[in-house]
């Protein structure tokens, strides 16, 4: 995935206006394309490595196009029966020409968008298609399509280099290596707090934030970037938060999955957000080391809040999943509904309290949220964003 240069595809005739597709780049995902007729193409996505499932994330390059012509793309092997594409979601398009000339980046595109059950089921499996029509803005441009705004491992590294080189931010944000992934990529952990003036730093409670355990949920990385921009900023509120809390941040739990363009899994073909109870350090290093780091922090100070940031493919809005005991503690601030309720009050246009859920289902017992709650962190959440 890393060092290979995409092979230049050779066009047979000068007049050949067949589109050229490419996805052999960081976070790219596209497996096969069939040209149905002059302006219509049928696309198949690659499943997560070492699985036969989880086709959702796509990210690919297209060239040799004609501007203004009505193209139709149909992706034919989605495995999820429901999708926000039924409720107004549109694919993303990036044009290199528009980026260069007009400083226009990613934008939503597509008309006649439909998401439907198709007849291509193999071995009893049901597949679903996403189809859309669109026009390319320029002749002979290089364009990209994606399911959600891409955020690669390289993007994260650029962001962390900028923080470490900043003379102000680097004073209160220390970047450490948490561990290495199976493929040898660094999993980073950030320690963010203002230097304590009186040596009373141990009284500060901890806030633990993690993101991008599911590679295709790139919006979780953008939320994490927004949080880091805010908490490392010079506003009075950011200063106050850094004075009162120690923030432990793991911005990308699954760098291998992100690099290869998986949607949900790591290189073991496993959903890491079901592995927080596992003691197999070798297979799930980022999860094992994150849990251990949190245990260590709990030995040093109170943990006020743990939150793992995700993206949701079927539900709208921004909301949280929390954990609730049958008999809740008397102190109201201990109640897990309080923090999401406050969020909905402070940004009602962004955060939906009615979409929050607080049940602990059996199928979720290996998730970060439930395991941290059982370890004793009362405010333990998954933040979901559509």
Short mmCIF file of C-alpha atoms in Angstrom, two decimals, residues 18-193:
data_model
loop_
_atom_site.label_atom_id
_atom_site.label_comp_id
_atom_site.label_asym_id
_atom_site.label_seq_id
_atom_site.Cartn_x
_atom_site.Cartn_y
_atom_site.Cartn_z
CA UNK A 18 -13.28 5.57 -21.47
CA UNK A 19 -12.78 6.85 -17.92
CA UNK A 20 -9.59 5.78 -16.15
CA UNK A 21 -10.05 4.71 -12.52
CA UNK A 22 -7.37 4.42 -9.81
CA UNK A 23 -7.52 3.67 -6.09
CA UNK A 24 -4.01 2.46 -5.22
CA UNK A 25 -3.23 5.32 -2.88
CA UNK A 26 -3.50 5.91 0.87
CA UNK A 27 -7.05 5.16 2.15
CA UNK A 28 -8.25 4.38 -1.41
CA UNK A 29 -10.92 1.75 -2.00
CA UNK A 30 -12.25 0.49 -5.34
CA UNK A 31 -11.91 -3.04 -6.67
CA UNK A 32 -13.43 -3.32 -10.12
CA UNK A 33 -15.16 -1.22 -12.78
CA UNK A 34 -17.30 -2.39 -15.69
CA UNK A 35 -18.16 0.03 -18.50
CA UNK A 36 -21.87 -0.54 -19.23
CA UNK A 37 -22.13 2.01 -22.03
CA UNK A 38 -20.48 5.27 -23.06
CA UNK A 39 -21.33 7.23 -19.92
CA UNK A 40 -22.37 4.52 -17.49
CA UNK A 41 -20.11 2.51 -15.16
CA UNK A 42 -20.73 -0.27 -12.67
CA UNK A 43 -18.34 -0.23 -9.68
CA UNK A 44 -17.46 -2.83 -7.04
CA UNK A 45 -15.72 -2.00 -3.76
CA UNK A 46 -13.09 -4.09 -2.02
CA UNK A 47 -14.24 -5.71 1.22
CA UNK A 48 -12.22 -5.08 4.37
CA UNK A 49 -8.99 -7.09 4.12
CA UNK A 50 -9.32 -10.72 5.28
CA UNK A 51 -13.13 -10.48 5.49
CA UNK A 52 -15.95 -10.93 2.99
CA UNK A 53 -17.89 -7.95 4.36
CA UNK A 54 -17.93 -4.27 5.31
CA UNK A 55 -18.19 -2.61 1.90
CA UNK A 56 -19.14 0.99 2.67
CA UNK A 57 -16.07 3.19 2.37
CA UNK A 58 -15.08 4.22 -1.16
CA UNK A 59 -12.40 6.65 -2.31
CA UNK A 60 -11.05 6.62 -5.87
CA UNK A 61 -9.63 8.77 -8.65
CA UNK A 62 -11.11 9.29 -12.12
CA UNK A 63 -9.50 10.84 -15.22
CA UNK A 64 -10.02 11.15 -19.02
CA UNK A 65 -13.50 12.64 -18.61
CA UNK A 66 -15.60 14.94 -20.77
CA UNK A 67 -17.15 17.96 -19.09
CA UNK A 68 -20.92 18.46 -19.08
CA UNK A 69 -21.83 14.90 -20.11
CA UNK A 70 -24.39 12.94 -18.01
CA UNK A 71 -22.38 10.16 -16.35
CA UNK A 72 -23.96 7.49 -14.15
CA UNK A 73 -22.04 5.50 -11.51
CA UNK A 74 -23.56 2.50 -9.70
CA UNK A 75 -21.74 0.82 -6.81
CA UNK A 76 -23.23 -2.69 -6.72
CA UNK A 77 -21.88 -4.50 -3.64
CA UNK A 78 -22.87 -2.62 -0.49
CA UNK A 79 -23.78 -5.01 2.32
CA UNK A 80 -25.74 -2.68 4.63
CA UNK A 81 -29.49 -2.81 4.04
CA UNK A 82 -30.06 0.73 5.20
CA UNK A 83 -28.18 3.93 4.42
CA UNK A 84 -28.31 7.70 4.77
CA UNK A 85 -28.18 7.78 0.95
CA UNK A 86 -31.93 7.12 1.24
CA UNK A 87 -32.29 10.27 3.32
CA UNK A 88 -30.43 12.94 1.39
CA UNK A 89 -26.75 11.96 1.71
CA UNK A 90 -24.81 12.57 -1.52
CA UNK A 91 -21.38 11.35 -2.68
CA UNK A 92 -18.40 13.70 -2.46
CA UNK A 93 -16.45 15.01 -5.48
CA UNK A 94 -13.05 16.71 -5.58
CA UNK A 95 -11.79 18.34 -8.78
CA UNK A 96 -8.06 19.12 -9.05
CA UNK A 97 -8.81 21.84 -11.62
CA UNK A 98 -11.35 23.54 -9.33
CA UNK A 99 -9.00 23.23 -6.36
CA UNK A 100 -6.22 24.90 -8.34
CA UNK A 101 -8.25 27.60 -10.10
CA UNK A 102 -11.02 28.40 -7.62
CA UNK A 103 -9.76 27.00 -4.28
CA UNK A 104 -12.82 24.72 -4.21
CA UNK A 105 -12.27 21.47 -2.29
CA UNK A 106 -14.58 18.54 -1.60
CA UNK A 107 -18.27 19.12 -2.37
CA UNK A 108 -21.43 17.06 -2.43
CA UNK A 109 -22.56 15.97 -5.88
CA UNK A 110 -25.07 13.72 -7.63
CA UNK A 111 -28.67 13.63 -8.80
CA UNK A 112 -31.20 10.80 -9.07
CA UNK A 113 -29.52 9.15 -6.06
CA UNK A 114 -31.00 5.77 -5.18
CA UNK A 115 -29.96 3.09 -2.69
CA UNK A 116 -31.74 -0.23 -3.30
CA UNK A 117 -31.60 -4.01 -3.02
CA UNK A 118 -30.13 -5.63 -6.14
CA UNK A 119 -30.14 -9.16 -7.55
CA UNK A 120 -26.42 -9.85 -7.25
CA UNK A 121 -26.53 -11.94 -4.08
CA UNK A 122 -23.94 -14.74 -3.97
CA UNK A 123 -24.08 -17.66 -1.58
CA UNK A 124 -27.29 -16.36 -0.04
CA UNK A 125 -25.80 -12.91 0.64
CA UNK A 126 -27.90 -9.86 -0.22
CA UNK A 127 -26.22 -6.88 -1.90
CA UNK A 128 -27.36 -3.29 -2.25
CA UNK A 129 -26.63 -0.70 -4.92
CA UNK A 130 -25.98 3.03 -4.76
CA UNK A 131 -26.50 4.87 -8.04
CA UNK A 132 -26.14 8.54 -8.96
CA UNK A 133 -25.83 10.76 -12.07
CA UNK A 134 -23.54 13.79 -12.32
CA UNK A 135 -21.48 15.93 -14.69
CA UNK A 136 -17.74 16.53 -14.43
CA UNK A 137 -16.90 20.27 -14.22
CA UNK A 138 -13.87 20.16 -16.60
CA UNK A 139 -12.52 18.21 -19.55
CA UNK A 140 -9.43 16.06 -18.90
CA UNK A 141 -9.45 16.87 -15.18
CA UNK A 142 -8.38 14.55 -12.36
CA UNK A 143 -11.26 14.00 -9.93
CA UNK A 144 -11.87 11.99 -6.78
CA UNK A 145 -15.02 10.50 -5.28
CA UNK A 146 -15.43 9.54 -1.61
CA UNK A 147 -18.07 8.33 0.84
CA UNK A 148 -17.07 10.93 3.45
CA UNK A 149 -14.39 13.65 3.62
CA UNK A 150 -11.09 11.69 3.58
CA UNK A 151 -8.73 12.03 6.55
CA UNK A 152 -5.62 9.88 6.14
CA UNK A 153 -2.88 8.76 8.52
CA UNK A 154 -0.59 11.22 6.70
CA UNK A 155 -3.07 14.04 7.46
CA UNK A 156 -2.84 13.13 11.15
CA UNK A 157 0.96 13.10 11.06
CA UNK A 158 1.04 16.55 9.40
CA UNK A 159 -1.28 17.87 12.11
CA UNK A 160 0.92 16.44 14.91
CA UNK A 161 4.13 17.79 13.34
CA UNK A 162 2.55 21.27 13.24
CA UNK A 163 1.62 21.01 16.94
CA UNK A 164 5.11 19.83 17.94
CA UNK A 165 6.74 22.71 16.02
CA UNK A 166 4.46 25.35 17.54
CA UNK A 167 6.38 27.08 20.38
CA UNK A 168 3.19 27.79 22.38
CA UNK A 169 1.14 24.63 21.83
CA UNK A 170 4.07 22.28 22.41
CA UNK A 171 4.37 23.63 25.99
CA UNK A 172 1.03 22.13 27.05
CA UNK A 173 0.56 19.37 24.44
CA UNK A 174 3.03 16.50 24.68
CA UNK A 175 2.92 13.88 21.90
CA UNK A 176 3.98 10.35 22.85
CA UNK A 177 4.07 6.94 21.18
CA UNK A 178 1.36 4.75 22.72
CA UNK A 179 2.43 1.66 20.72
CA UNK A 180 2.96 0.41 17.19
CA UNK A 181 0.23 -1.21 15.12
CA UNK A 182 0.51 -4.66 13.52
CA UNK A 183 1.99 -3.07 10.38
CA UNK A 184 4.42 -1.00 12.46
CA UNK A 185 2.59 2.32 12.24
CA UNK A 186 2.82 4.56 15.31
CA UNK A 187 -0.33 4.93 17.43
CA UNK A 188 -0.01 8.35 19.10
CA UNK A 189 -1.27 9.55 22.46
CA UNK A 190 -1.42 13.27 23.34
CA UNK A 191 -1.19 14.63 26.88
CA UNK A 192 -2.81 18.08 27.08
CA UNK A 193 -2.81 20.22 30.23
#
